[in-house]
Short mmCIF file of C-alpha atoms (C1' of nucleotides) in Angstrom, two decimals:
data_model
loop_
_atom_site.label_atom_id
_atom_site.label_comp_id
_atom_site.label_asym_id
_atom_site.label_seq_id
_atom_site.Cartn_x
_atom_site.Cartn_y
_atom_site.Cartn_z
CA MET A 15 -3.24 -2.72 -19.45
CA SER A 16 -2.97 0.92 -20.62
CA GLN A 17 0.05 1.48 -18.31
CA ARG A 18 2.57 -1.49 -16.90
CA ALA A 19 0.40 -2.80 -14.11
CA ALA A 20 -1.66 -0.08 -13.59
CA GLN A 21 -3.73 -1.66 -11.18
CA SER A 22 -0.94 -2.98 -9.11
CA GLN A 23 0.66 0.21 -8.53
CA ARG A 24 -2.68 1.69 -7.61
CA ALA A 25 -3.14 -0.81 -5.01
CA LEU A 26 0.61 -0.06 -4.06
CA MET A 27 -0.08 3.28 -3.52
CA GLY A 28 -3.63 3.08 -1.89
CA VAL A 29 -2.00 0.63 0.67
CA ARG A 30 0.70 2.66 1.19
CA ASP A 31 -1.23 5.68 1.70
CA LEU A 32 -3.35 4.17 3.94
CA ILE A 33 -0.39 2.67 6.40
CA VAL A 34 1.51 5.70 6.30
CA SER A 35 -1.69 8.19 6.91
CA GLY A 36 -2.61 6.11 10.32
CA GLU A 37 -5.89 5.12 9.14
CA ILE A 38 -4.84 1.22 9.44
CA ARG A 39 -3.28 0.93 12.97
CA ALA A 40 -0.02 -0.40 13.31
CA GLY A 41 -0.09 -3.70 14.09
CA SER A 42 -3.35 -4.76 12.64
CA ARG A 43 -4.03 -7.24 10.35
CA LEU A 44 -4.47 -6.28 7.00
CA SER A 45 -7.99 -7.88 5.81
CA GLU A 46 -7.48 -8.30 1.49
CA LEU A 47 -11.27 -8.70 1.31
CA ALA A 48 -11.59 -5.29 3.06
CA LEU A 49 -8.64 -3.76 1.27
CA VAL A 50 -10.44 -4.56 -2.12
CA GLU A 51 -13.47 -3.21 -1.47
CA ARG A 52 -11.55 0.18 -0.64
CA LEU A 53 -9.67 0.45 -3.46
CA GLY A 54 -12.11 -1.26 -5.66
CA ILE A 55 -9.36 -3.47 -7.72
CA SER A 56 -9.23 -7.45 -7.17
CA ARG A 57 -7.37 -9.27 -5.00
CA THR A 58 -4.51 -10.41 -7.74
CA PRO A 59 -3.01 -6.57 -7.50
CA LEU A 60 -3.56 -6.47 -3.94
CA ARG A 61 -1.80 -9.21 -3.38
CA ALA A 62 1.22 -8.00 -5.21
CA ALA A 63 1.01 -4.91 -3.43
CA LEU A 64 1.47 -6.28 -0.34
CA ALA A 65 4.22 -8.40 -1.32
CA GLN A 66 6.07 -5.69 -2.50
CA LEU A 67 5.47 -3.67 0.96
CA GLY A 68 6.47 -6.68 2.70
CA GLN A 69 9.78 -6.06 0.92
CA GLU A 70 9.98 -2.45 1.93
CA GLY A 71 9.04 -3.49 5.64
CA LEU A 72 6.07 -1.47 5.79
CA VAL A 73 4.15 -4.60 6.61
CA GLU A 74 5.15 -7.99 7.68
CA ALA A 75 3.85 -11.44 6.74
CA ILE A 76 1.90 -13.22 9.19
CA PRO A 77 3.00 -16.87 9.83
CA SER A 78 -0.75 -18.39 9.70
CA GLY A 79 -1.24 -16.27 6.65
CA GLY A 80 -1.49 -12.19 5.22
CA TYR A 81 -0.09 -9.28 6.60
CA ALA A 82 -0.02 -7.35 9.19
CA VAL A 83 1.34 -3.13 9.32
CA ARG A 84 4.65 -3.25 11.23
CA SER A 85 5.41 -1.13 14.09
CA PHE A 86 8.98 0.19 14.57
CA SER A 87 10.60 0.97 17.86
CA ARG A 88 12.59 4.07 18.69
CA GLU A 89 15.57 1.72 17.93
CA GLU A 90 14.34 0.79 14.66
CA VAL A 91 14.02 3.97 13.11
CA ILE A 92 17.21 4.91 14.37
CA ASP A 93 18.92 2.36 12.86
CA ALA A 94 16.96 3.21 9.78
CA ILE A 95 18.05 6.71 9.94
CA GLU A 96 21.52 5.56 10.40
CA LEU A 97 21.36 3.42 7.32
CA ARG A 98 20.68 6.29 5.34
CA GLY A 99 23.53 8.12 6.41
CA THR A 100 25.68 5.71 5.42
CA LEU A 101 24.26 4.94 2.27
CA GLU A 102 24.32 8.75 1.32
CA GLY A 103 27.69 8.96 2.73
CA LEU A 104 28.72 5.97 0.27
CA ALA A 105 27.53 7.85 -2.16
CA LEU A 106 29.22 11.34 -1.89
CA ARG A 107 32.20 9.22 -1.13
CA LEU A 108 32.11 7.53 -4.46
CA GLY A 109 31.16 10.57 -6.12
CA ALA A 110 33.87 12.42 -4.86
CA GLU A 111 36.17 9.80 -5.71
CA ARG A 112 34.97 8.86 -9.13
CA GLY A 113 34.43 12.12 -10.10
CA VAL A 114 30.98 14.22 -10.54
CA PRO A 115 30.32 16.07 -14.30
CA PRO A 116 30.40 19.51 -14.69
CA ALA A 117 26.66 19.39 -15.34
CA ARG A 118 25.62 17.48 -12.65
CA MET A 119 27.72 19.76 -10.11
CA SER A 120 26.11 22.83 -11.56
CA GLU A 121 22.85 21.15 -10.97
CA LEU A 122 23.63 20.61 -7.36
CA GLN A 123 24.74 24.75 -7.21
CA ARG A 124 21.48 25.25 -8.34
CA LEU A 125 19.50 23.73 -5.62
CA LEU A 126 22.09 25.06 -3.16
CA ASP A 127 21.35 28.63 -4.28
CA GLY A 128 17.37 27.66 -4.05
CA LEU A 129 17.27 26.27 -0.84
CA ASP A 130 19.13 29.86 0.49
CA GLU A 131 17.11 31.44 -1.03
CA ALA A 132 13.97 29.49 0.36
CA LEU A 133 16.01 30.05 4.35
CA ARG A 134 16.30 33.92 3.58
CA GLY A 135 14.56 35.68 6.50
CA ASP A 136 14.20 34.33 9.85
CA VAL A 137 12.44 31.21 11.19
CA GLU A 138 8.85 32.47 10.72
CA ASP A 139 8.79 33.73 7.42
CA MET A 140 11.28 31.39 5.50
CA ASP A 141 9.75 29.79 2.28
CA PHE A 142 9.34 26.46 4.17
CA ASP A 143 7.38 24.51 1.32
CA ARG A 144 9.64 25.58 -0.94
CA TYR A 145 12.62 24.26 0.86
CA VAL A 146 10.98 21.16 1.53
CA ASP A 147 10.93 20.57 -2.40
CA LEU A 148 14.35 21.56 -2.93
CA ASN A 149 15.86 19.73 -0.45
CA ALA A 150 14.12 16.47 -1.82
CA SER A 151 15.37 17.18 -5.08
CA PHE A 152 18.83 17.95 -3.39
CA HIS A 153 18.91 14.73 -1.79
CA GLU A 154 17.67 12.56 -4.85
CA LYS A 155 20.65 14.14 -6.74
CA LEU A 156 23.09 12.90 -4.42
CA TRP A 157 21.73 9.59 -4.65
CA GLY A 158 22.55 8.89 -8.38
CA LEU A 159 26.05 10.69 -7.75
CA ALA A 160 27.94 7.31 -7.55
CA SER A 161 25.63 4.87 -9.59
CA GLN A 162 22.52 3.12 -10.33
CA THR A 163 23.09 0.73 -7.99
CA ILE A 164 23.78 2.70 -5.28
CA ARG A 165 21.08 5.09 -6.17
CA ARG A 166 18.58 1.92 -5.94
CA GLU A 167 19.73 1.06 -2.48
CA ILE A 168 19.19 4.22 -1.03
CA GLU A 169 15.79 4.40 -2.21
CA ARG A 170 14.77 1.21 -0.69
CA VAL A 171 16.07 2.02 2.58
CA THR A 172 14.34 5.50 2.36
CA SER A 173 11.23 4.10 0.96
CA LEU A 174 10.06 3.68 5.30
CA PRO A 175 8.56 7.28 5.61
CA PHE A 176 10.59 7.59 8.84
CA ALA A 177 13.92 7.31 6.94
CA SER A 178 13.23 9.69 4.22
CA PRO A 179 15.07 13.22 3.99
CA SER A 180 11.39 14.71 4.24
CA ALA A 181 10.43 12.76 7.17
CA PHE A 182 10.45 15.57 9.70
CA LEU A 183 9.87 18.29 7.02
CA ASP A 184 6.08 17.68 6.50
CA LYS A 185 4.14 20.99 5.36
CA GLN A 186 1.54 20.37 7.62
CA ALA A 187 3.44 19.93 10.63
CA GLY A 188 6.15 22.68 10.23
CA VAL A 189 7.01 22.61 13.45
CA VAL A 190 9.29 25.64 14.48
CA GLU A 191 12.23 23.05 16.15
CA PHE A 192 12.29 21.76 12.92
CA ARG A 193 12.76 24.80 11.12
CA ARG A 194 15.46 25.76 13.26
CA SER A 195 17.31 22.79 12.25
CA LEU A 196 17.58 23.86 8.70
CA TYR A 197 20.03 26.66 8.73
CA GLY A 198 22.72 24.15 9.90
CA ALA A 199 21.52 21.59 7.58
CA GLN A 200 21.97 24.04 4.35
CA THR A 201 25.40 24.42 6.51
CA GLN A 202 25.86 20.68 5.69
CA HIS A 203 24.60 20.82 2.16
CA ARG A 204 27.37 23.55 1.08
CA ALA A 205 29.94 21.37 2.80
CA MET A 206 29.39 18.56 1.19
CA VAL A 207 29.06 19.81 -2.54
CA GLU A 208 32.04 21.38 -1.72
CA ALA A 209 34.06 18.23 -0.56
CA ILE A 210 32.63 16.75 -3.92
CA ALA A 211 34.12 19.34 -6.21
CA LEU A 212 37.13 19.05 -4.22
CA ARG A 213 37.49 15.32 -4.28
CA GLU A 214 37.53 14.87 -0.37
CA GLY A 215 35.70 11.52 -0.33
CA GLY A 216 36.68 11.17 3.21
CA ARG A 217 35.24 14.46 3.93
CA ALA A 218 31.93 14.11 1.76
CA GLU A 219 31.12 10.78 3.87
CA ALA A 220 31.77 12.39 7.37
CA LEU A 221 29.49 15.07 6.40
CA ALA A 222 26.62 12.97 5.22
CA ARG A 223 26.57 10.75 7.91
CA GLU A 224 26.32 13.69 10.71
CA HIS A 225 23.60 15.46 8.16
CA ALA A 226 21.56 12.14 8.55
CA ARG A 227 22.00 12.85 12.44
CA LEU A 228 19.70 16.35 12.43
CA ALA A 229 16.75 13.61 11.36
CA ARG A 230 17.96 11.63 14.48
CA GLN A 231 17.70 14.76 16.89
CA ASN A 232 14.43 15.53 15.59
CA LEU A 233 13.31 12.18 16.09
CA GLU A 234 14.27 12.31 19.87
CA PHE A 235 13.14 15.87 20.17
CA VAL A 236 9.84 14.43 19.43
CA LEU A 237 9.97 10.93 21.20
CA ASP A 238 11.30 12.91 24.15
CA GLN A 239 10.71 16.46 24.59
CA ASP A 240 7.14 16.87 22.73
CA ARG A 241 5.44 13.33 22.18
CA SER A 242 1.92 15.34 21.07
CA LEU A 243 4.32 15.84 17.55
CA ILE A 244 4.18 11.82 16.95
CA ARG A 245 0.47 12.46 15.50
CA ARG A 246 1.44 15.46 13.09
CA VAL A 247 4.23 13.95 12.07
CA PRO A 248 2.90 11.15 9.59
CA ALA A 249 6.27 9.72 9.20
CA LEU A 250 5.80 8.81 12.95
CA SER A 251 2.64 7.19 12.74
CA LEU A 252 3.91 3.67 12.92
CA VAL A 253 6.50 4.53 15.96
CA VAL A 254 5.71 3.31 18.88
CA GLY A 255 7.91 3.67 21.77
CA MET B 23 -1.62 -24.86 2.06
CA SER B 24 1.01 -27.15 4.02
CA GLN B 25 3.17 -24.56 4.57
CA ARG B 26 3.06 -20.86 3.95
CA ALA B 27 3.15 -20.27 0.20
CA ALA B 28 4.77 -23.10 -0.40
CA GLN B 29 4.13 -22.81 -4.46
CA SER B 30 5.73 -19.35 -4.26
CA GLN B 31 8.54 -20.62 -2.37
CA ARG B 32 9.09 -23.12 -4.74
CA ALA B 33 9.10 -20.79 -7.78
CA LEU B 34 11.19 -18.45 -5.82
CA MET B 35 13.92 -20.90 -5.53
CA GLY B 36 13.59 -22.91 -8.90
CA VAL B 37 13.50 -19.57 -11.06
CA ARG B 38 16.84 -18.19 -8.84
CA ASP B 39 18.37 -21.44 -9.44
CA LEU B 40 17.67 -21.48 -13.34
CA ILE B 41 19.28 -18.03 -13.23
CA VAL B 42 22.37 -18.19 -11.64
CA SER B 43 22.85 -21.91 -12.81
CA GLY B 44 23.20 -19.97 -16.33
CA GLU B 45 20.17 -22.19 -17.60
CA ILE B 46 18.33 -19.14 -18.64
CA ARG B 47 20.96 -16.43 -20.56
CA ALA B 48 21.59 -12.75 -19.08
CA GLY B 49 19.33 -10.45 -21.01
CA SER B 50 16.68 -13.12 -22.10
CA ARG B 51 13.62 -12.38 -21.77
CA LEU B 52 11.52 -14.75 -19.39
CA SER B 53 8.16 -16.52 -20.57
CA GLU B 54 5.81 -17.27 -17.89
CA LEU B 55 4.85 -20.21 -19.98
CA ALA B 56 7.74 -21.56 -19.89
CA LEU B 57 8.64 -21.62 -16.36
CA VAL B 58 5.11 -22.70 -15.41
CA GLU B 59 5.36 -25.73 -17.26
CA ARG B 60 8.92 -26.22 -16.12
CA LEU B 61 8.63 -25.82 -12.60
CA GLY B 62 5.19 -27.47 -12.61
CA ILE B 63 3.31 -24.49 -10.97
CA SER B 64 0.44 -22.26 -11.80
CA ARG B 65 1.41 -18.25 -12.74
CA THR B 66 0.15 -17.07 -9.73
CA PRO B 67 2.94 -17.87 -7.61
CA LEU B 68 5.32 -17.93 -10.23
CA ARG B 69 4.65 -14.17 -11.19
CA ALA B 70 4.83 -13.56 -7.19
CA ALA B 71 8.52 -15.52 -7.29
CA LEU B 72 9.22 -12.94 -10.44
CA ALA B 73 8.09 -9.79 -8.98
CA GLN B 74 10.56 -11.02 -5.31
CA LEU B 75 13.34 -11.40 -8.11
CA GLY B 76 12.91 -8.13 -9.15
CA GLN B 77 13.39 -6.27 -6.18
CA GLU B 78 16.76 -8.85 -5.47
CA GLY B 79 17.87 -7.31 -8.55
CA LEU B 80 18.30 -10.41 -10.67
CA VAL B 81 15.55 -9.88 -13.25
CA GLU B 82 14.26 -6.13 -14.42
CA ALA B 83 10.83 -5.29 -15.35
CA ILE B 84 10.32 -5.10 -19.14
CA PRO B 85 8.71 -1.73 -20.09
CA SER B 86 6.35 -3.65 -22.59
CA GLY B 87 5.34 -6.01 -19.88
CA GLY B 88 7.12 -9.07 -18.40
CA TYR B 89 10.81 -9.86 -17.09
CA ALA B 90 14.09 -10.56 -18.13
CA VAL B 91 17.40 -11.84 -16.59
CA ARG B 92 19.21 -9.05 -15.80
CA SER B 93 23.19 -8.91 -16.70
CA PHE B 94 25.83 -6.79 -15.00
CA SER B 95 28.71 -4.86 -15.51
CA ARG B 96 32.17 -4.89 -14.08
CA GLU B 97 31.37 -1.89 -12.65
CA GLU B 98 28.08 -2.98 -11.33
CA VAL B 99 29.57 -5.70 -9.54
CA ILE B 100 32.32 -3.36 -7.94
CA ASP B 101 29.60 -1.30 -6.51
CA ALA B 102 27.47 -4.43 -5.05
CA ILE B 103 30.88 -5.45 -3.47
CA GLU B 104 31.34 -1.77 -1.85
CA LEU B 105 28.19 -1.88 -0.50
CA ARG B 106 28.34 -5.17 1.07
CA GLY B 107 31.76 -3.68 2.42
CA THR B 108 30.22 -0.70 3.73
CA LEU B 109 27.13 -2.16 4.91
CA GLU B 110 29.00 -5.08 6.85
CA GLY B 111 31.19 -2.02 8.18
CA LEU B 112 27.92 -0.77 9.81
CA ALA B 113 26.78 -3.41 11.34
CA LEU B 114 30.37 -3.95 13.03
CA ARG B 115 30.84 -0.40 13.64
CA LEU B 116 27.41 -0.40 15.59
CA GLY B 117 28.11 -3.77 17.47
CA ALA B 118 31.68 -2.40 18.26
CA GLU B 119 30.17 1.10 19.46
CA ARG B 120 26.77 -0.54 21.13
CA GLY B 121 28.51 -3.54 22.68
CA VAL B 122 28.22 -7.16 21.75
CA PRO B 123 26.74 -9.72 24.31
CA PRO B 124 29.71 -12.50 25.87
CA ALA B 125 27.48 -15.26 24.26
CA ARG B 126 27.86 -13.97 20.67
CA MET B 127 31.46 -12.74 21.34
CA SER B 128 32.50 -16.59 22.06
CA GLU B 129 30.23 -17.89 19.22
CA LEU B 130 32.67 -15.80 17.13
CA GLN B 131 35.74 -16.82 18.64
CA ARG B 132 34.60 -20.68 18.16
CA LEU B 133 34.18 -19.55 14.47
CA LEU B 134 37.36 -18.24 14.16
CA ASP B 135 38.99 -21.42 15.74
CA GLY B 136 37.17 -23.37 13.09
CA LEU B 137 38.63 -21.45 10.26
CA ASP B 138 41.92 -21.15 11.58
CA GLU B 139 41.68 -25.56 11.72
CA ALA B 140 40.60 -25.40 8.32
CA LEU B 141 43.31 -23.41 7.20
CA ARG B 142 46.06 -25.75 8.48
CA GLY B 143 48.55 -26.89 6.01
CA ASP B 144 49.52 -25.65 2.84
CA VAL B 145 47.37 -24.08 -0.51
CA GLU B 146 47.11 -27.66 -1.52
CA ASP B 147 45.90 -29.84 1.37
CA MET B 148 43.54 -26.73 3.31
CA ASP B 149 39.78 -28.12 4.08
CA PHE B 150 38.40 -25.82 1.71
CA ASP B 151 34.97 -26.93 1.93
CA ARG B 152 34.94 -26.45 5.87
CA TYR B 153 36.02 -22.80 5.09
CA VAL B 154 33.81 -22.28 2.96
CA ASP B 155 30.95 -23.11 5.28
CA LEU B 156 32.49 -21.43 8.41
CA ASN B 157 33.25 -18.39 6.47
CA ALA B 158 29.68 -18.01 5.84
CA SER B 159 28.56 -18.66 8.94
CA PHE B 160 30.93 -16.20 10.54
CA HIS B 161 29.78 -13.36 8.23
CA GLU B 162 26.05 -14.38 9.08
CA LYS B 163 27.15 -13.70 12.64
CA LEU B 164 28.52 -10.59 11.88
CA TRP B 165 25.67 -9.47 10.07
CA GLY B 166 22.97 -9.42 13.27
CA LEU B 167 25.73 -7.65 15.31
CA ALA B 168 24.25 -4.55 15.59
CA SER B 169 19.92 -4.78 14.70
CA GLN B 170 17.89 -6.79 12.71
CA THR B 171 17.12 -3.81 10.25
CA ILE B 172 20.49 -3.84 9.57
CA ARG B 173 21.01 -7.81 9.08
CA ARG B 174 17.44 -7.52 6.92
CA GLU B 175 19.41 -4.47 4.92
CA ILE B 176 22.71 -6.81 4.06
CA GLU B 177 20.65 -9.80 3.15
CA ARG B 178 18.98 -7.70 0.45
CA VAL B 179 22.35 -6.59 -0.86
CA THR B 180 23.90 -9.77 -0.68
CA SER B 181 20.97 -11.49 -2.22
CA LEU B 182 22.85 -11.02 -5.40
CA PRO B 183 25.32 -13.96 -6.03
CA PHE B 184 28.31 -12.21 -6.68
CA ALA B 185 27.82 -9.82 -3.61
CA SER B 186 27.76 -12.61 -1.13
CA PRO B 187 31.13 -13.08 0.32
CA SER B 188 31.05 -17.08 -0.66
CA ALA B 189 30.75 -15.71 -4.51
CA PHE B 190 34.35 -16.65 -5.30
CA LEU B 191 34.26 -19.79 -3.05
CA ASP B 192 32.76 -22.16 -4.80
CA LYS B 193 33.78 -25.47 -3.68
CA GLN B 194 33.36 -27.06 -7.56
CA ALA B 195 35.76 -24.43 -8.83
CA GLY B 196 38.35 -24.36 -6.15
CA VAL B 197 40.68 -21.56 -7.81
CA VAL B 198 43.96 -21.40 -6.50
CA GLU B 199 44.63 -17.99 -6.72
CA PHE B 200 41.08 -17.60 -4.81
CA ARG B 201 42.66 -20.00 -2.22
CA ARG B 202 45.50 -17.99 -1.49
CA SER B 203 43.72 -15.09 -0.41
CA LEU B 204 42.10 -16.87 2.42
CA TYR B 205 45.12 -16.49 4.75
CA GLY B 206 45.04 -12.71 4.71
CA ALA B 207 41.25 -12.92 4.87
CA GLN B 208 41.60 -14.69 8.05
CA THR B 209 43.70 -12.59 9.84
CA GLN B 210 41.01 -9.58 8.58
CA HIS B 211 38.72 -12.03 10.65
CA ARG B 212 40.61 -12.06 13.70
CA ALA B 213 41.18 -8.67 13.67
CA MET B 214 37.84 -7.68 13.03
CA VAL B 215 36.66 -9.60 16.23
CA GLU B 216 39.44 -8.11 18.17
CA ALA B 217 38.17 -4.70 17.30
CA ILE B 218 34.64 -5.48 18.66
CA ALA B 219 35.61 -6.59 21.59
CA LEU B 220 37.74 -3.44 22.24
CA ARG B 221 34.93 -1.47 21.31
CA GLU B 222 36.86 0.18 18.21
CA GLY B 223 34.38 1.17 16.43
CA GLY B 224 36.28 3.06 13.66
CA ARG B 225 38.84 0.26 13.40
CA ALA B 226 36.15 -2.68 13.07
CA GLU B 227 34.36 -0.49 10.27
CA ALA B 228 37.45 0.19 8.13
CA LEU B 229 38.75 -3.70 8.41
CA ALA B 230 35.00 -4.67 7.23
CA ARG B 231 35.35 -2.45 4.03
CA GLU B 232 39.02 -3.63 3.40
CA HIS B 233 37.67 -7.11 3.75
CA ALA B 234 35.07 -6.83 1.05
CA ARG B 235 37.83 -5.66 -1.23
CA LEU B 236 39.30 -9.30 -1.33
CA ALA B 237 36.48 -9.63 -3.35
CA ARG B 238 37.02 -7.24 -5.37
CA GLN B 239 40.17 -8.33 -6.32
CA ASN B 240 39.29 -11.57 -7.03
CA LEU B 241 36.35 -10.22 -9.31
CA GLU B 242 39.53 -8.20 -11.47
CA PHE B 243 41.71 -11.07 -11.14
CA VAL B 244 39.03 -13.33 -13.24
CA LEU B 245 37.94 -10.76 -15.45
CA ASP B 246 41.57 -9.42 -16.00
CA GLN B 247 43.89 -12.43 -15.63
CA ASP B 248 41.95 -15.70 -16.37
CA ARG B 249 38.54 -15.01 -18.06
CA SER B 250 37.87 -18.52 -18.45
CA LEU B 251 37.11 -18.65 -14.68
CA ILE B 252 33.84 -16.70 -15.61
CA ARG B 253 32.38 -19.84 -16.59
CA ARG B 254 33.33 -21.78 -13.42
CA VAL B 255 32.05 -19.27 -11.08
CA PRO B 256 28.54 -20.04 -10.72
CA ALA B 257 28.10 -16.29 -9.04
CA LEU B 258 29.45 -14.75 -12.30
CA SER B 259 27.36 -16.27 -14.56
CA LEU B 260 25.43 -13.02 -15.21
CA VAL B 261 28.45 -10.86 -15.46
CA VAL B 262 29.38 -9.43 -18.76
CA GLY B 263 32.22 -7.11 -20.02
"C1'" DT C 28 15.01 -6.74 -52.07
"C1'" DT C 29 12.98 -3.61 -47.92
"C1'" DC C 30 10.33 -0.83 -45.58
"C1'" DT C 31 5.46 -0.66 -44.14
"C1'" DT C 32 1.02 -2.44 -43.13
"C1'" DG C 33 -2.50 -5.64 -41.29
"C1'" DA C 34 -3.97 -9.98 -39.40
"C1'" DT C 35 -2.72 -13.66 -36.47
"C1'" DT C 36 -0.65 -15.51 -32.44
"C1'" DT C 37 1.75 -15.12 -27.90
"C1'" DT C 38 1.71 -13.12 -23.43
"C1'" DT C 39 0.80 -10.42 -20.09
"C1'" DG C 40 -2.21 -8.29 -16.33
"C1'" DT C 41 -6.46 -8.82 -14.18
"C1'" DA C 42 -10.64 -10.68 -12.06
"C1'" DT C 43 -12.53 -14.72 -10.03
"C1'" DA C 44 -13.47 -19.54 -8.73
"C1'" DC C 45 -11.89 -23.04 -5.72
"C1'" DA C 46 -10.29 -25.64 -2.11
"C1'" DA C 47 -7.62 -25.77 2.15
"C1'" DT C 48 -6.63 -23.86 6.31
"C1'" DT C 49 -7.30 -20.60 9.96
"C1'" DG C 50 -9.83 -18.29 13.43
"C1'" DG C 51 -14.24 -17.91 15.80
"C1'" DT C 52 -18.64 -19.30 18.29
"C1'" DA C 53 -21.69 -21.84 20.38
"C1'" DT C 54 -22.64 -26.32 22.42
"C1'" DT C 55 -21.66 -29.95 25.46
"C1'" DC C 56 -19.60 -32.01 29.27
"C1'" DA C 57 -16.89 -31.73 33.79
"C1'" DT D 2 -18.66 -21.49 35.73
"C1'" DG D 3 -15.01 -23.09 32.84
"C1'" DA D 4 -12.85 -25.84 29.30
"C1'" DA D 5 -13.03 -28.63 25.65
"C1'" DT D 6 -14.70 -29.67 21.02
"C1'" DA D 7 -17.20 -29.86 17.06
"C1'" DC D 8 -18.82 -26.83 13.49
"C1'" DC D 9 -19.48 -22.74 10.72
"C1'" DA D 10 -17.83 -18.70 8.75
"C1'" DA D 11 -13.78 -16.09 6.81
"C1'" DT D 12 -9.61 -15.33 4.96
"C1'" DT D 13 -5.68 -16.65 2.49
"C1'" DG D 14 -3.11 -19.27 -1.19
"C1'" DT D 15 -3.48 -20.88 -5.56
"C1'" DA D 16 -5.43 -22.41 -9.81
"C1'" DT D 17 -7.71 -20.61 -14.29
"C1'" DA D 18 -10.49 -18.02 -17.58
"C1'" DC D 19 -10.54 -13.69 -19.68
"C1'" DA D 20 -9.41 -9.52 -22.38
"C1'" DA D 21 -6.16 -6.17 -24.05
"C1'" DA D 22 -1.66 -5.22 -25.84
"C1'" DA D 23 2.67 -6.94 -27.50
"C1'" DA D 24 5.13 -9.79 -30.36
"C1'" DT D 25 5.21 -12.31 -34.72
"C1'" DC D 26 4.66 -13.15 -39.49
"C1'" DA D 27 3.11 -12.40 -44.11
"C1'" DA D 28 1.53 -10.28 -47.57
"C1'" DG D 29 1.99 -5.84 -50.44
"C1'" DA D 30 4.00 -1.40 -52.11
"C1'" DA D 31 8.15 1.18 -52.73
#
DNA sequence: TTCTTGATTTTTGTATACAATTGGTATTCA
DNA sequence: TGAATACCAATTGTATACAAAAATCAAGAA
């Protein structure tokens, strides 16, 4: 017991990785024995991890026993994105209405400046990797603007890989169509922070919702325009149809 | 293995009941051995139940090991209610925008009629118990209007007892101030269904949000006007401050 | 007395053993 | 040949054993 439930954590990350990376196909049954061997742990922490992944929605319980990797339809992915937009909107609205301490506002400003820098130049020579990191940090800061309660709920929803703000910003993939969307995204980032500073809750909420629609646009581009991208975007490994 | 994870289910319901009923005080540590003896199961399904309750938010993991019953501040309860209002609003908006099959609409209408009947008469001789049951059914139907994805999320949020639409409608308590709020609530119920039928997504969403504010009003009445009620409303057993 | 330190006792997290159910396979009968 | 059944293997859910860490308590020093 060096760290709290170290084996369970290892199991959780291990299985999640096997699923998201696509090494285990969507829909296929998860054999506990096979996973135990592969991850080098015992069944107890593995089962804890599977139960947790069941809560996250990545796997589903089979009525006759055990778990299977879930697969997600286009509609389910859209709804997960819609959920994120709605909850981020809630966080921003409450932040605007209740007020955000100056220290946090300047942290957001600093992140905004960093994002601008990363976008300097055109689509080809932007600092994409830096943008990805800063974008993730920026969104995580937004999640905490209202309260721990709401942050917690957003983190739960975005534990599904395709619901994360970074879903279509995989460093490996680096699709040019996705890159193009970043300029508009950053404009929205700035508007969101401004709305919070001006205590414009309604505007902040609307912006957060619209911002999430960018993810939906990227999703629909992949599914309707260039399905070969499904394999190159890890977050979509579980999406069928 | 007569039913799927029968012992784990029993443990889950057993521990949840011990917590919500207040038999285990908020903040106190949960001894696995004590619970195992009390519930007549082994530690394995008990630990599965504790992990699940951790996800629900009823208990929290202690850094040094084990779990403790959570306690909730006024602000946390308010945020949980806000979350429910926001997510119910999302379900209704999407239902209105995407359309709801006629069969479901008439089920909602039937529930509305039942609720009206239960409210016939004045505050003293309304059929309160029937209202409570129908109100719970009505809300659960609303949750499924958009999709399973969204229903699932709402069910998760409302697993905290004070976030449930029935939180302040305990049959035993039957507080007269709460009863009075039911007439206005039912008016909102009718308006919500009408908005969905007319495909007025924005109105449906706004109504759902405002509807949840009734729960917040009841909460604030308990905390500010008559704190003795805290003990009579089981859903508030974990609320401090 | 109060704080620190050491030993003892709980308690948790993990591994494993066990039993029942499920799924698969081969055999038998029509 | 095909379906049904019986048997066997595999897998899951539960119980328990075990080891490490944490909490508790007592004794001694300041």
